[in-house]
Amino acid sequence: MKPFYVTTPIYYVNDRPHIGTAYSTIAADVLTRYQRLRGRQARFLTGLDEHGLKIARAAEAQGLTPQEFTDKMQLPFREAWQTLNCQPDDFIRTTEPRHKERAQALWKRIAERGDIYLGEYEDWYCVGCETFYTEKDLLPGNICPQHQRPVERIKESSYFFRLSKYTQPLLDFYEKHPDFVKPAARFNEVKSFVREGLRDLSVSRTSFRWGIPVPGDPQHVMYVWFDALSNYLSALGGPEEPGQAPLFDNYWPPSGEAMHIVGKDILRFHAVYWPAFLLSAGLEAPTQIWAHGWLTVNGQKMSKSLGNFLHPEPLAEVFGVDVLRYYLMRDMAFGQDGDFSHANLMARLNGELANGLGNLLNRVLASVVQKSFAGRIPVPAPSTRTSEDDLLQSEALRCATAAAEQLDHVAPQRALEAIWELVGAANRYVDRTEPWALAKRGETERLSQVVYSVLEVVRMLGVMISPFMPSKAEELRHQLGLDPLMATVSHDLWPSVWGGLPGGTLTRPGKPLFPRLDKDEERAALARLGITPDATTPASSDQQPAKPKAEKPKEKSKVSETAATENDGTITYEDFAKVELRVAEVLTAERVPKSDKLLQLSVNAGEAAPRQIIAGIAQHYAPEALVGKRIIIVANLKPRKLMGLLSQGMVLAASDDQGLCVTTVAGDVKPGSIVK
Ligand code: ME8
C-alpha cells in the first residue's frame, strides 16, 4: 500500500481556532489514525498561513511587527490541536526558512518552464479573501460576496502565471483522474469553471513587503496563495530531485498518496491553481482533494459581526475531548454543510455514547463478570453457542467491514453509523439473552458464552472507535484488561476475525465511559459555556452560539385589522406570520405517568438546549416510534403546564376518523428551520 499523506488547510494565523478549523483538523487526525490502524504508513500535516496583507494589517493594528504577531498567534493553534488530541507529524509555518526556500524553488521551476511573465495588474482585491475579483463577481456597490465588505482597487506591476495555457491540460487531467475532487458534485462545479476558460493569474505583489521575495526580483513578494499552496511540498522538503528529500520521495505521488482536506470555500485554489502549478513544474498533482461542507452554529453562520465564533476548547472541557470529536464526525455528513447544535451534541452523548456504548460495556463487565467469573473474561463454552451468537458474530464482522469501507471513502459519519449498528445489535443481544438471569439460575456455561460474545464485540468496538475517540478507546481496553493499541506498519489491526479477546484476562472495571447528563447537568453544562438558563440566549457574545433567527412576527398593519374585523373566515399574511412554525427533531419521548393521552417529548428545535413539549398523542403513538422524527411545532405558543409539566410549544398533527398523524417533513431539513 502506498504511504498516505493527509493535510489540512494552513489556517490564517490572525484568527483563533474555532469549530470550523477544528473540524478539518479532527477529520485529518481521524483519517491518519485509521490508516495507521490498517498498518499503513501515514503522515499528517497542518500549519499556518502567515504572510499577506491581511496578516500585515492585523499585526499593525496590534502595534506588533508581522513576525512578532505571527509568533504570538501560532500558540493558540498548537495548543488547541493538542487539547483536541490531534497529533500532526508536522506543523508548518510559512515564515519558516525551510518553507521560504522550497516555495522559491517551486517558483523557479515554473519560471524555467516559461510560465511566469512580468505584466501589470489592475482589479478589485479583497484583503479578507486575499484574492482578486472581477466586477461581475462582486455584489452591487463593489462588495466582496464572501466578506460582505468593500473591495479595494489595486493596480501594480505583477508577475503572472500562464494559467490560461493550462485550461485544456487541466480538463485532460480531470478526465484521467475521475476521483480527483470529492464530493463528485463539487468536482462538476470545478470542471464547469475551468471549461469557461481560465485567465492568467497574478502571482506577485509590490504594494506590501510581508511575503516571500520573488527569486531574482525582490521588489516583488509572492502572491500569498502561491506561497501557501506550496506548503504541502515544502513540509516534505520538496520540490526536490529524487534522492534529495526522503519525505518528498516517499509521500508525494507517484510513490505516495496525497490527500488535501479543505473546506468548500477554498476548493478552487486547490483543484485549479494548485494542479496547474504542479503540471507546469513537472510534478505530480495530489491524489485527491476532499472539500468538506460548511458548519453553522445553532442554525447561524459564524461571523465576526455576530461574535458567535464557537471555540473548541471550552466545549472539550465541558463535554470531553472525545465526545466533541465524536459529535463533529457523527453529526455532519462529511461533504455536506452541517450545523453544530449543543442540543444535538448532548442528545448524542446521552443516547449513543452513554446509553449505547457505555452501557453495553457496563451492563456485563461491572456485575456479571465480577460476580460469576471472579473478574476474568470467561473462556466460552462452544457447546452452548446458539443462533443468537452466530448472528451477533456475523453482524460484528459485517459492521466492521462496512465501517472500514466508509472510512476508506472518507465518510466518517457513515462509518460511525455502521459501528453504532453493532452497538445496537449487541445491546439487543444482551436484552434477549439476559445474562443476569443466567447468572441467577447458575447457568454458568451458557453465561460464559454470552459474556464472551458481548465483550468480544466491545473489544472490536474499541478498535473501531479509536481513530475517533482515542482516549475513550484506551479507557475501554483498559477496563477489558487489554494493553493499549499499538499501530505498526504492515500490521492491520482492524477487526476481521472473531475471537481476539483472550479468555482468562483479568478485567479492570472502572467509571462509566460516558457519564449521562440529566436535565440539571445539561443546564449546568450550558451555563458553564455561558449560555443563560433559558438556554436560548447567549450570555456573552464571544464564545456563544446565538439563537437561530426567528422570523419576527410582523407588526399588525391596518390591512390586517380590517381583515380581522370583516370576519369572512380568511386571515391576512400578517396574521399567519405571527405563528412561528419550526422543524424539530424528537430526541426522547415518554409517557406521562397517570395519563393515557399525554406524551412528554424533548425536541431539538435548533436552539441551544432541547425544549420540552407535552403532546396529547399517546393514544396514537408508541413513544419510541417518534424518536428521530422531524416534526413541526408551534414554537412561539405561550408555555403552559399540563399535569404539572411545562409544555414549551405544540406539535402539529392531522386527524381523521381513522386516527391521528403527526406532521413531519419529507426532506432532510435542519432542526430549527422555519416552516411557512
Ligand atoms: O483559507 N465550517 O485559511 P482559513 C467548516 N489560509 N470548515 C471551516 C469553517 C466552517 N464554518 N470555517 C473554516 C485559508 N473552516 C487559507 C488556506 S491552504 C493552502 C490556505 C476550515 O484560516 C475549512 O477547512 O480561512 C476552510 O477551508 C479553512 O478552515 C479556512 O481556513
Coordinates of N, CA, C and O in Angstrom, one line a residue, residues 383-544:
S383 N -20.2 -25.5 23.3 CA -21.4 -26.3 23.2 C -22.7 -25.5 23.5 O -23.8 -26.0 23.2
T384 N -22.5 -24.4 24.1 CA -23.7 -23.6 24.5 C -24.0 -22.5 23.5 O -24.9 -21.7 23.7
R385 N -23.3 -22.5 22.4 CA -23.5 -21.4 21.4 C -24.9 -21.6 20.7 O -25.3 -22.8 20.4
T386 N -25.5 -20.5 20.5 CA -26.8 -20.6 19.8 C -26.8 -19.8 18.5 O -25.8 -19.1 18.3
S387 N -27.9 -19.8 17.8 CA -28.0 -18.9 16.6 C -27.9 -17.5 17.0 O -27.4 -16.7 16.2
E388 N -28.2 -17.1 18.2 CA -28.1 -15.7 18.6 C -26.6 -15.3 18.5 O -26.3 -14.2 18.1
D389 N -25.7 -16.2 19.0 CA -24.3 -15.9 19.0 C -23.8 -15.8 17.5 O -23.0 -14.9 17.2
D390 N -24.3 -16.7 16.7 CA -23.8 -16.7 15.3 C -24.2 -15.4 14.7 O -23.5 -14.8 13.9
L391 N -25.5 -15.0 15.0 CA -26.0 -13.8 14.4 C -25.2 -12.5 14.8 O -24.8 -11.7 14.0
L392 N -24.8 -12.5 16.1 CA -24.1 -11.4 16.6 C -22.7 -11.3 16.0 O -22.2 -10.3 15.6
Q393 N -22.1 -12.5 15.9 CA -20.8 -12.6 15.3 C -20.8 -12.1 13.9 O -19.9 -11.3 13.4
S394 N -21.8 -12.6 13.1 CA -21.7 -12.2 11.7 C -22.1 -10.7 11.6 O -21.5 -10.0 10.7
E395 N -22.9 -10.2 12.5 CA -23.2 -8.8 12.5 C -22.0 -8.0 12.8 O -21.7 -6.9 12.2
A396 N -21.2 -8.5 13.7 CA -19.9 -7.7 14.1 C -19.0 -7.7 12.9 O -18.4 -6.6 12.6
L397 N -18.8 -8.8 12.2 CA -17.9 -8.7 11.1 C -18.4 -7.9 9.9 O -17.7 -7.2 9.3
R398 N -19.7 -8.0 9.8 CA -20.4 -7.2 8.7 C -20.2 -5.7 9.0 O -19.7 -4.9 8.1
C399 N -20.4 -5.3 10.2 CA -20.3 -3.9 10.6 C -18.9 -3.4 10.5 O -18.6 -2.3 10.0
A400 N -17.9 -4.2 10.9 CA -16.5 -3.8 10.8 C -16.1 -3.6 9.4 O -15.4 -2.6 9.0
T401 N -16.6 -4.5 8.5 CA -16.2 -4.3 7.1 C -16.9 -3.1 6.5 O -16.2 -2.3 5.8
A402 N -18.1 -2.9 6.9 CA -18.8 -1.7 6.4 C -18.2 -0.4 6.9 O -18.0 0.6 6.1
A403 N -17.8 -0.4 8.1 CA -17.2 0.8 8.7 C -15.9 1.1 8.0 O -15.6 2.3 7.7
A404 N -15.1 0.1 7.7 CA -13.8 0.3 7.1 C -14.0 0.8 5.7 O -13.3 1.8 5.2
E405 N -15.0 0.3 5.0 CA -15.3 0.8 3.6 C -15.6 2.2 3.6 O -15.2 3.0 2.8
Q406 N -16.4 2.6 4.6 CA -16.8 4.0 4.7 C -15.6 4.9 5.0 O -15.5 6.0 4.4
L407 N -14.8 4.5 5.9 CA -13.6 5.3 6.2 C -12.6 5.3 5.0 O -12.0 6.4 4.7
D408 N -12.6 4.2 4.2 CA -11.7 4.3 3.0 C -12.3 5.3 2.0 O -11.5 5.9 1.2
H409 N -13.6 5.5 2.1 CA -14.2 6.5 1.2 C -14.4 7.9 1.9 O -15.2 8.7 1.4
V410 N -13.7 8.1 3.0 CA -13.8 9.4 3.7 C -15.2 9.7 4.0 O -15.7 10.8 3.8
A411 N -15.9 8.8 4.6 CA -17.3 9.1 5.1 C -17.4 8.7 6.6 O -18.0 7.7 7.0
P412 N -16.7 9.6 7.4 CA -16.6 9.2 8.8 C -18.0 9.0 9.5 O -18.2 8.2 10.3
Q413 N -19.0 9.9 9.0 CA -20.3 9.8 9.7 C -20.9 8.4 9.4 O -21.6 7.9 10.2
R414 N -20.7 7.9 8.2 CA -21.3 6.6 7.8 C -20.6 5.5 8.5 O -21.2 4.5 8.9
A415 N -19.3 5.7 8.7 CA -18.5 4.7 9.4 C -19.1 4.6 10.8 O -19.3 3.5 11.3
L416 N -19.3 5.7 11.5 CA -19.9 5.7 12.8 C -21.3 5.1 12.9 O -21.6 4.4 13.8
E417 N -22.0 5.4 11.8 CA -23.4 4.8 11.7 C -23.2 3.2 11.8 O -23.9 2.5 12.5
A418 N -22.3 2.7 10.9 CA -22.1 1.3 10.9 C -21.6 0.7 12.2 O -22.1 -0.3 12.7
I419 N -20.7 1.5 12.9 CA -20.2 1.0 14.2 C -21.4 1.0 15.2 O -21.5 0.0 16.0
W420 N -22.2 2.0 15.1 CA -23.3 2.0 16.1 C -24.5 1.0 15.8 O -25.3 0.7 16.6
E421 N -24.5 0.5 14.5 CA -25.4 -0.6 14.3 C -25.0 -1.8 15.1 O -25.8 -2.5 15.6
L422 N -23.7 -1.9 15.2 CA -23.2 -3.1 16.0 C -23.5 -2.8 17.5 O -23.8 -3.8 18.2
V423 N -23.3 -1.6 18.0 CA -23.6 -1.3 19.4 C -25.1 -1.7 19.6 O -25.4 -2.3 20.7
G424 N -26.0 -1.3 18.7 CA -27.4 -1.6 18.9 C -27.6 -3.1 18.9 O -28.4 -3.6 19.7
A425 N -27.0 -3.8 17.9 CA -27.2 -5.3 17.9 C -26.7 -5.9 19.1 O -27.3 -6.8 19.7
A426 N -25.6 -5.5 19.7 CA -25.0 -6.1 20.9 C -25.9 -5.8 22.1 O -26.2 -6.7 22.9
N427 N -26.5 -4.6 22.2 CA -27.4 -4.3 23.3 C -28.6 -5.1 23.2 O -29.2 -5.6 24.2
R428 N -29.1 -5.3 22.0 CA -30.3 -6.2 21.8 C -30.0 -7.6 22.2 O -30.8 -8.3 22.8
Y429 N -28.8 -8.1 21.8 CA -28.4 -9.4 22.2 C -28.4 -9.6 23.7 O -28.9 -10.6 24.2
V430 N -27.9 -8.6 24.4 CA -27.9 -8.6 25.9 C -29.4 -8.7 26.4 O -29.7 -9.5 27.3
D431 N -30.2 -7.8 25.8 CA -31.6 -7.9 26.2 C -32.3 -9.2 26.1 O -33.0 -9.7 26.9
R432 N -31.9 -9.9 24.9 CA -32.6 -11.2 24.7 C -32.0 -12.3 25.5 O -32.7 -13.2 26.0
T433 N -30.6 -12.3 25.7 CA -30.0 -13.4 26.4 C -30.0 -13.3 27.9 O -29.8 -14.2 28.6
E434 N -30.3 -12.1 28.4 CA -30.4 -11.8 29.8 C -29.4 -12.4 30.7 O -29.6 -13.4 31.5
P435 N -28.1 -12.0 30.6 CA -27.0 -12.7 31.3 C -27.3 -12.6 32.9 O -26.9 -13.6 33.5
W436 N -27.9 -11.6 33.4 CA -28.1 -11.5 34.8 C -29.1 -12.7 35.2 O -28.9 -13.3 36.3
A437 N -30.0 -13.0 34.4 CA -30.9 -14.1 34.7 C -30.2 -15.5 34.6 O -30.4 -16.4 35.5
L438 N -29.3 -15.6 33.6 CA -28.5 -16.8 33.5 C -27.7 -17.0 34.8 O -27.5 -18.1 35.3
A439 N -27.1 -15.9 35.3 CA -26.3 -15.9 36.5 C -27.1 -16.3 37.7 O -26.7 -17.2 38.5
K440 N -28.3 -15.8 37.8 CA -29.2 -16.1 38.9 C -29.5 -17.6 38.9 O -29.5 -18.2 39.9
R441 N -29.7 -18.1 37.7 CA -30.1 -19.5 37.6 C -28.9 -20.5 37.6 O -29.0 -21.7 37.5
G442 N -27.7 -19.9 37.7 CA -26.5 -20.7 37.8 C -26.1 -21.4 36.5 O -25.4 -22.4 36.5
E443 N -26.6 -20.9 35.4 CA -26.3 -21.5 34.1 C -24.9 -20.9 33.6 O -24.8 -20.2 32.6
T444 N -23.9 -21.3 34.3 CA -22.6 -20.7 34.1 C -22.0 -20.9 32.7 O -21.3 -20.1 32.1
E445 N -22.2 -22.1 32.1 CA -21.6 -22.4 30.8 C -22.2 -21.5 29.7 O -21.5 -20.9 29.0
R446 N -23.5 -21.5 29.7 CA -24.2 -20.6 28.7 C -23.8 -19.1 29.0 O -23.5 -18.4 28.1
L447 N -23.7 -18.8 30.3 CA -23.3 -17.4 30.6 C -21.9 -17.1 30.1 O -21.7 -16.0 29.6
S448 N -21.0 -18.0 30.2 CA -19.6 -17.8 29.7 C -19.7 -17.4 28.2 O -18.9 -16.5 27.8
Q449 N -20.5 -18.1 27.5 CA -20.6 -17.8 26.0 C -21.2 -16.4 25.8 O -20.7 -15.6 25.0
V450 N -22.3 -16.1 26.5 CA -23.0 -14.8 26.4 C -22.0 -13.7 26.7 O -21.9 -12.7 26.0
V451 N -21.4 -13.8 27.8 CA -20.5 -12.7 28.3 C -19.3 -12.6 27.3 O -19.0 -11.5 26.9
Y452 N -18.8 -13.7 26.9 CA -17.7 -13.6 25.9 C -18.1 -12.9 24.6 O -17.4 -12.0 24.1
S453 N -19.3 -13.3 24.1 CA -19.8 -12.7 22.9 C -19.9 -11.2 23.0 O -19.5 -10.4 22.1
V454 N -20.5 -10.8 24.1 CA -20.6 -9.3 24.3 C -19.3 -8.6 24.4 O -19.0 -7.6 23.7
L455 N -18.4 -9.2 25.2 CA -17.1 -8.5 25.4 C -16.2 -8.5 24.2 O -15.4 -7.6 24.0
E456 N -16.4 -9.6 23.4 CA -15.6 -9.6 22.1 C -16.1 -8.5 21.2 O -15.3 -7.8 20.5
V457 N -17.4 -8.3 21.2 CA -17.9 -7.2 20.4 C -17.4 -5.9 20.9 O -16.9 -5.0 20.2
V458 N -17.4 -5.7 22.3 CA -16.9 -4.5 22.9 C -15.4 -4.3 22.5 O -15.0 -3.2 22.2
R459 N -14.6 -5.4 22.5 CA -13.2 -5.2 22.1 C -13.1 -4.7 20.6 O -12.4 -3.8 20.4
M460 N -13.9 -5.3 19.7 CA -13.9 -4.8 18.3 C -14.3 -3.4 18.3 O -13.7 -2.6 17.5
L461 N -15.3 -3.0 19.0 CA -15.8 -1.6 19.0 C -14.7 -0.7 19.5 O -14.5 0.4 18.9
G462 N -13.9 -1.2 20.5 CA -12.8 -0.4 21.0 C -11.8 0.0 19.9 O -11.2 1.1 19.8
V463 N -11.5 -1.0 19.0 CA -10.6 -0.8 17.9 C -11.2 0.2 16.9 O -10.6 1.2 16.5
M464 N -12.5 0.0 16.6 CA -13.1 0.8 15.6 C -13.3 2.2 16.0 O -13.3 3.1 15.1
I465 N -13.6 2.5 17.3 CA -13.8 3.9 17.7 C -12.5 4.6 17.9 O -12.4 5.8 18.1
S466 N -11.3 3.9 17.9 CA -10.1 4.5 18.3 C -9.6 5.7 17.4 O -9.1 6.6 18.0
P467 N -9.9 5.7 16.1 CA -9.5 6.9 15.4 C -10.3 8.1 15.8 O -9.8 9.2 15.8
F468 N -11.6 7.9 16.2 CA -12.5 9.0 16.5 C -12.2 9.4 18.0 O -12.2 10.6 18.3
M469 N -12.2 8.4 18.9 CA -12.1 8.7 20.3 C -10.9 8.0 20.9 O -11.1 7.0 21.6
P470 N -9.7 8.4 20.6 CA -8.5 7.6 21.0 C -8.5 7.4 22.5 O -8.1 6.3 23.0
S471 N -8.8 8.4 23.4 CA -8.7 8.2 24.8 C -9.8 7.2 25.3 O -9.5 6.4 26.2
K472 N -11.0 7.4 24.9 CA -12.1 6.5 25.3 C -11.8 5.1 24.9 O -12.1 4.1 25.6
A473 N -11.2 4.9 23.7 CA -10.9 3.6 23.2 C -9.9 2.9 24.2 O -10.0 1.8 24.5
E474 N -8.9 3.7 24.6 CA -7.9 3.2 25.5 C -8.5 2.9 26.9 O -8.2 1.8 27.5
E475 N -9.4 3.7 27.3 CA -10.1 3.5 28.6 C -10.9 2.2 28.5 O -10.9 1.4 29.5
L476 N -11.6 2.0 27.4 CA -12.4 0.8 27.2 C -11.5 -0.4 27.2 O -11.7 -1.4 27.9
R477 N -10.3 -0.4 26.5 CA -9.4 -1.5 26.5 C -8.9 -1.8 27.9 O -8.7 -2.9 28.4
H478 N -8.6 -0.7 28.6 CA -8.1 -0.8 30.0 C -9.1 -1.6 30.9 O -8.7 -2.5 31.6
Q479 N -10.3 -1.2 30.7 CA -11.4 -1.9 31.5 C -11.5 -3.4 31.2 O -11.7 -4.2 32.0
L480 N -11.3 -3.7 29.9 CA -11.3 -5.1 29.4 C -10.0 -5.8 29.9 O -10.0 -7.0 29.7
G481 N -9.1 -5.1 30.4 CA -7.8 -5.7 30.8 C -6.8 -5.9 29.7 O -5.9 -6.7 29.8
L482 N -7.0 -5.1 28.6 CA -6.1 -5.2 27.4 C -5.1 -4.1 27.4 O -5.4 -3.0 28.0
D483 N -4.0 -4.3 26.8 CA -3.0 -3.3 26.6 C -3.4 -2.3 25.6 O -4.2 -2.6 24.7
P484 N -2.8 -1.1 25.6 CA -3.1 -0.1 24.6 C -2.8 -0.6 23.2 O -1.9 -1.4 23.0
L485 N -3.6 -0.1 22.2 CA -3.4 -0.5 20.8 C -2.1 0.1 20.3 O -1.9 1.3 20.6
M486 N -1.2 -0.6 19.7 CA 0.0 -0.1 19.1 C 0.0 -0.3 17.6 O 0.2 -1.4 17.2
A487 N -0.3 0.8 16.9 CA -0.3 0.6 15.4 C 1.1 0.5 14.9 O 2.0 1.2 15.3
T488 N 1.3 -0.5 14.1 CA 2.6 -0.7 13.5 C 2.5 -0.9 12.0 O 1.4 -1.4 11.5
V489 N 3.5 -0.4 11.2 CA 3.4 -0.5 9.8 C 3.3 -2.0 9.3 O 4.0 -2.9 9.9
S490 N 2.5 -2.3 8.3 CA 2.2 -3.6 7.8 C 1.5 -4.5 8.7 O 1.5 -5.7 8.5
H491 N 0.9 -4.0 9.7 CA 0.1 -4.9 10.7 C -1.3 -4.3 10.8 O -1.5 -3.3 11.4
D492 N -2.2 -5.0 10.2 CA -3.6 -4.5 10.2 C -4.3 -4.9 11.4 O -4.5 -6.0 11.7
L493 N -4.7 -3.9 12.2 CA -5.4 -4.1 13.5 C -6.9 -4.1 13.4 O -7.6 -4.3 14.4
W494 N -7.4 -3.7 12.2 CA -8.9 -3.6 12.1 C -9.5 -5.0 12.3 O -9.0 -6.0 11.8
P495 N -10.7 -5.0 13.1 CA -11.2 -6.3 13.4 C -11.7 -7.1 12.1 O -12.4 -6.5 11.3
S496 N -11.2 -8.3 11.9 CA -11.7 -9.0 10.7 C -11.9 -10.5 11.1 O -12.5 -11.2 10.3
V497 N -11.5 -10.9 12.3 CA -11.8 -12.3 12.7 C -12.4 -12.2 14.1 O -12.1 -11.3 14.9
W498 N -13.2 -13.2 14.4 CA -13.9 -13.3 15.7 C -12.9 -14.0 16.7 O -12.2 -14.9 16.3
G499 N -12.9 -13.5 17.9 CA -12.2 -14.3 19.0 C -10.8 -13.7 19.4 O -10.0 -14.4 20.0
G500 N -10.6 -12.5 19.1 CA -9.4 -11.8 19.5 C -9.2 -11.6 21.0 O -8.1 -11.3 21.5
L501 N -10.3 -11.7 21.8 CA -10.3 -11.4 23.2 C -9.8 -12.6 23.9 O -10.4 -13.6 23.9
P502 N -8.7 -12.5 24.6 CA -8.2 -13.7 25.3 C -9.0 -14.1 26.6 O -9.1 -13.2 27.5
G503 N -9.5 -15.3 26.6 CA -10.3 -15.7 27.8 C -9.3 -15.8 29.0 O -8.1 -16.0 28.8
G504 N -9.8 -15.5 30.2 CA -8.9 -15.5 31.3 C -8.3 -14.2 31.7 O -7.7 -14.0 32.8
T505 N -8.4 -13.2 30.8 CA -7.8 -11.9 31.1 C -8.5 -11.2 32.3 O -9.8 -11.3 32.4
L506 N -7.8 -10.7 33.2 CA -8.3 -10.0 34.4 C -8.8 -8.6 34.0 O -8.0 -7.8 33.5
T507 N -10.1 -8.4 34.2 CA -10.7 -7.1 33.7 C -10.4 -6.1 34.8 O -10.1 -6.4 36.0
R508 N -10.6 -4.8 34.5 CA -10.4 -3.7 35.4 C -11.6 -2.7 35.3 O -11.5 -1.7 34.8
P509 N -12.8 -3.2 35.8 CA -14.0 -2.3 35.6 C -13.7 -1.0 36.3 O -13.1 -0.9 37.3
G510 N -14.2 0.1 35.6 CA -14.0 1.4 36.2 C -15.2 2.3 36.1 O -16.3 1.7 36.0
K511 N -15.0 3.6 36.0 CA -16.1 4.5 35.9 C -16.8 4.3 34.6 O -16.2 3.9 33.6
P512 N -18.1 4.7 34.5 CA -18.8 4.7 33.2 C -18.0 5.4 32.2 O -17.4 6.5 32.5
L513 N -17.9 4.9 31.0 CA -17.1 5.5 29.9 C -17.6 6.9 29.6 O -16.9 7.9 29.4
F514 N -19.0 7.0 29.5 CA -19.6 8.3 29.2 C -20.7 8.6 30.2 O -21.8 8.1 30.1
P515 N -20.4 9.4 31.2 CA -21.5 9.7 32.2 C -22.6 10.4 31.5 O -22.4 11.3 30.7
R516 N -23.8 10.0 31.8 CA -25.0 10.6 31.2 C -25.3 12.0 31.9 O -25.0 12.1 33.1
L517 N -25.8 12.9 31.1 CA -26.1 14.2 31.7 C -27.6 14.2 32.0 O -28.4 14.0 31.0
D518 N -28.1 14.5 33.2 CA -29.5 14.6 33.4 C -29.9 16.1 33.1 O -29.0 16.9 32.7
K519 N -31.1 16.4 33.2 CA -31.6 17.8 32.8 C -30.8 18.9 33.5 O -30.4 19.9 32.9
D520 N -30.6 18.7 34.8 CA -29.9 19.7 35.6 C -28.5 19.8 35.1 O -27.9 20.9 35.0
E521 N -27.9 18.7 34.9 CA -26.5 18.7 34.4 C -26.3 19.3 33.0 O -25.4 20.0 32.7
E522 N -27.3 19.1 32.2 CA -27.3 19.7 30.9 C -27.4 21.2 31.0 O -26.6 21.9 30.4
R523 N -28.2 21.7 31.9 CA -28.3 23.1 32.1 C -27.0 23.7 32.6 O -26.6 24.7 32.2
A524 N -26.4 22.9 33.6 CA -25.2 23.3 34.2 C -24.1 23.4 33.1 O -23.3 24.3 33.1
A525 N -24.1 22.4 32.2 CA -23.0 22.4 31.2 C -23.2 23.6 30.3 O -22.2 24.3 30.0
L526 N -24.4 23.9 29.9 CA -24.7 25.1 29.1 C -24.3 26.4 29.8 O -23.7 27.3 29.3
A527 N -24.6 26.4 31.1 CA -24.3 27.6 31.9 C -22.7 27.8 32.0 O -22.3 28.9 31.9
R528 N -22.0 26.6 32.1 CA -20.5 26.8 32.1 C -20.0 27.3 30.8 O -19.0 28.0 30.7
L529 N -20.8 27.1 29.7 CA -20.4 27.7 28.4 C -20.9 29.1 28.2 O -20.8 29.7 27.2
G530 N -21.6 29.6 29.3 CA -22.0 31.0 29.2 C -23.4 31.1 28.6 O -23.8 32.2 28.2
I531 N -24.1 30.0 28.6 CA -25.5 30.1 28.0 C -26.5 30.3 29.1 O -26.4 29.5 30.1
T532 N -27.3 31.2 29.0 CA -28.2 31.6 30.1 C -29.3 30.5 30.3 O -29.5 29.7 29.4
P533 N -29.8 30.4 31.6 CA -30.6 29.3 31.9 C -31.8 29.0 31.0 O -32.2 27.9 30.8
D534 N -32.4 30.1 30.4 CA -33.5 29.8 29.5 C -33.0 29.0 28.2 O -33.7 28.6 27.4
A535 N -31.6 28.9 28.2 CA -30.9 28.0 27.2 C -31.1 28.5 25.8 O -31.0 27.7 24.9
T536 N -31.5 29.7 25.6 CA -31.6 30.1 24.2 C -30.8 31.3 23.9 O -30.2 31.4 22.9
T537 N -30.7 32.2 24.9 CA -29.9 33.5 24.6 C -28.5 33.4 25.1 O -28.3 33.0 26.3
P538 N -27.5 33.7 24.3 CA -26.1 33.7 24.7 C -25.9 34.7 25.8 O -26.4 35.8 25.7
A539 N -25.1 34.4 26.8 CA -24.8 35.3 27.8 C -23.7 36.3 27.4 O -23.7 37.5 27.7
S540 N -22.7 35.7 26.7 CA -21.6 36.6 26.2 C -21.5 36.5 24.7 O -21.9 35.5 24.2
S541 N -21.0 37.5 24.1 CA -21.1 37.5 22.6 C -19.9 36.7 22.0 O -20.0 36.2 20.9
D542 N -18.8 36.5 22.7 CA -17.6 35.9 22.1 C -17.8 34.4 21.8 O -17.9 33.9 20.7
Q543 N -18.0 33.6 22.9 CA -18.0 32.2 22.7 C -19.3 31.6 22.1 O -19.3 30.6 21.5
Q544 N -20.3 32.3 22.4 CA -21.6 31.6 22.4 C -22.3 31.6 21.1 O -22.3 32.5 20.3

